[in-house]
PDB file of C-alpha atoms in Angstrom:
ATOM      1  CA  MET A   1      17.292  -7.184  21.011  1.00 79.00           C
ATOM      2  CA  ASN A   2      17.634 -10.468  19.159  1.00 91.00           C
ATOM      3  CA  THR A   3      17.473 -11.024  15.415  1.00 91.00           C
ATOM      4  CA  GLU A   4      13.823 -12.161  15.441  1.00 88.00           C
ATOM      5  CA  GLU A   5      12.753  -9.003  17.281  1.00 91.00           C
ATOM      6  CA  LYS A   6      14.696  -6.858  14.815  1.00 93.00           C
ATOM      7  CA  ASN A   7      13.054  -8.642  11.890  1.00 93.00           C
ATOM      8  CA  GLU A   8       9.596  -8.122  13.382  1.00 93.00           C
ATOM      9  CA  ARG A   9      10.297  -4.432  13.956  1.00 96.00           C
ATOM     10  CA  LEU A  10      11.441  -4.086  10.348  1.00 96.00           C
ATOM     11  CA  LEU A  11       8.329  -5.908   9.142  1.00 96.00           C
ATOM     12  CA  LEU A  12       6.127  -3.641  11.241  1.00 97.00           C
ATOM     13  CA  ARG A  13       7.831  -0.501   9.925  1.00 98.00           C
ATOM     14  CA  ASN A  14       7.526  -1.721   6.348  1.00 98.00           C
ATOM     15  CA  LEU A  15       3.831  -2.564   6.733  1.00 98.00           C
ATOM     16  CA  LYS A  16       3.114   0.849   8.252  1.00 98.00           C
ATOM     17  CA  ASP A  17       5.110   2.592   5.525  1.00 98.00           C
ATOM     18  CA  ALA A  18       3.054   0.672   2.952  1.00 98.00           C
ATOM     19  CA  GLY A  19      -0.123   2.131   4.452  1.00 97.00           C
ATOM     20  CA  CYS A  20      -1.402  -1.012   6.136  1.00 98.00           C
ATOM     21  CA  ASN A  21      -3.926  -0.415   8.906  1.00 97.00           C
ATOM     22  CA  ALA A  22      -3.733  -1.929  12.388  1.00 98.00           C
ATOM     23  CA  GLU A  23      -6.166  -4.731  11.538  1.00 98.00           C
ATOM     24  CA  MET A  24      -4.173  -5.806   8.509  1.00 98.00           C
ATOM     25  CA  ILE A  25      -0.908  -5.641  10.434  1.00 98.00           C
ATOM     26  CA  ALA A  26      -2.337  -7.816  13.201  1.00 98.00           C
ATOM     27  CA  ARG A  27      -3.577 -10.345  10.632  1.00 98.00           C
ATOM     28  CA  PHE A  28      -0.209 -10.324   8.877  1.00 98.00           C
ATOM     29  CA  PHE A  29       1.608 -11.131  12.130  1.00 97.00           C
ATOM     30  CA  GLU A  30      -0.895 -13.880  12.979  1.00 97.00           C
ATOM     31  CA  LEU A  31      -0.068 -15.460   9.649  1.00 98.00           C
ATOM     32  CA  HIS A  32       3.641 -14.808  10.185  1.00 95.00           C
ATOM     33  CA  ASN A  33       3.594 -16.546  13.558  1.00 94.00           C
ATOM     34  CA  THR A  34       1.910 -19.622  12.085  1.00 97.00           C
ATOM     35  CA  GLY A  35       4.237 -19.672   9.074  1.00 96.00           C
ATOM     36  CA  ASN A  36       1.387 -19.218   6.602  1.00 98.00           C
ATOM     37  CA  ARG A  37       3.298 -17.428   3.848  1.00 97.00           C
ATOM     38  CA  HIS A  38       0.687 -18.188   1.204  1.00 98.00           C
ATOM     39  CA  GLU A  39      -1.986 -16.230   3.111  1.00 98.00           C
ATOM     40  CA  GLN A  40       0.531 -13.478   3.893  1.00 98.00           C
ATOM     41  CA  LEU A  41       1.154 -13.066   0.180  1.00 98.00           C
ATOM     42  CA  LYS A  42      -2.578 -12.997  -0.558  1.00 98.00           C
ATOM     43  CA  LEU A  43      -3.005 -10.264   2.044  1.00 98.00           C
ATOM     44  CA  LEU A  44      -0.129  -8.223   0.628  1.00 98.00           C
ATOM     45  CA  PHE A  45      -1.292  -8.642  -2.967  1.00 98.00           C
ATOM     46  CA  SER A  46      -4.781  -7.533  -1.962  1.00 98.00           C
ATOM     47  CA  HIS A  47      -3.388  -4.401  -0.335  1.00 98.00           C
ATOM     48  CA  ARG A  48      -1.204  -3.792  -3.376  1.00 98.00           C
ATOM     49  CA  GLU A  49      -4.252  -3.998  -5.631  1.00 98.00           C
ATOM     50  CA  ASP A  50      -6.100  -1.473  -3.443  1.00 98.00           C
ATOM     51  CA  LEU A  51      -3.157   0.921  -3.607  1.00 98.00           C
ATOM     52  CA  LEU A  52      -2.883   0.482  -7.368  1.00 98.00           C
ATOM     53  CA  GLN A  53      -6.585   1.272  -7.838  1.00 98.00           C
ATOM     54  CA  LYS A  54      -6.173   4.444  -5.757  1.00 97.00           C
ATOM     55  CA  LEU A  55      -3.149   5.374  -7.828  1.00 97.00           C
ATOM     56  CA  HIS A  56      -5.090   4.949 -11.073  1.00 97.00           C
ATOM     57  CA  LYS A  57      -7.952   7.040  -9.722  1.00 97.00           C
ATOM     58  CA  SER A  58      -5.505   9.787  -8.766  1.00 97.00           C
ATOM     59  CA  GLN A  59      -3.854   9.553 -12.177  1.00 97.00           C
ATOM     60  CA  ASN A  60      -7.227  10.033 -13.867  1.00 97.00           C
ATOM     61  CA  ARG A  61      -7.857  13.115 -11.732  1.00 96.00           C
ATOM     62  CA  LEU A  62      -4.455  14.499 -12.682  1.00 97.00           C
ATOM     63  CA  ASP A  63      -5.216  13.883 -16.346  1.00 97.00           C
ATOM     64  CA  CYS A  64      -8.465  15.850 -16.001  1.00 97.00           C
ATOM     65  CA  LEU A  65      -6.664  18.733 -14.312  1.00 97.00           C
ATOM     66  CA  ASP A  66      -3.934  18.714 -16.933  1.00 97.00           C
ATOM     67  CA  TYR A  67      -6.556  18.937 -19.656  1.00 96.00           C
ATOM     68  CA  LEU A  68      -8.260  21.887 -17.946  1.00 96.00           C
ATOM     69  CA  ILE A  69      -4.923  23.666 -17.546  1.00 96.00           C
ATOM     70  CA  TYR A  70      -4.093  23.010 -21.187  1.00 96.00           C
ATOM     71  CA  ASP A  71      -7.504  24.238 -22.332  1.00 95.00           C
ATOM     72  CA  ILE A  72      -7.304  27.446 -20.295  1.00 95.00           C
ATOM     73  CA  LYS A  73      -3.788  28.213 -21.536  1.00 94.00           C
ATOM     74  CA  LYS A  74      -4.851  27.516 -25.116  1.00 94.00           C
ATOM     75  CA  HIS A  75      -7.630  30.115 -24.892  1.00 91.00           C
ATOM     76  CA  LYS A  76      -5.503  32.859 -23.300  1.00 79.00           C
TER      77      LYS A  76
END
């Protein structure tokens, strides 16, 4: 396996680990093969924003649960 193949395998693993779906991965590699780094970055930043929004939503849910736990313990 040459260096380029290793790099592509690492990229693929990283994209999968980051939660990218097959469509996004295919688009990323299309952009990679044409050397369009600007569009690659836009794609990655968009995915990052989606993940961050999900994280914030989960954090809000945790805050609600923490409040309920606190309230129940307070009234024991």
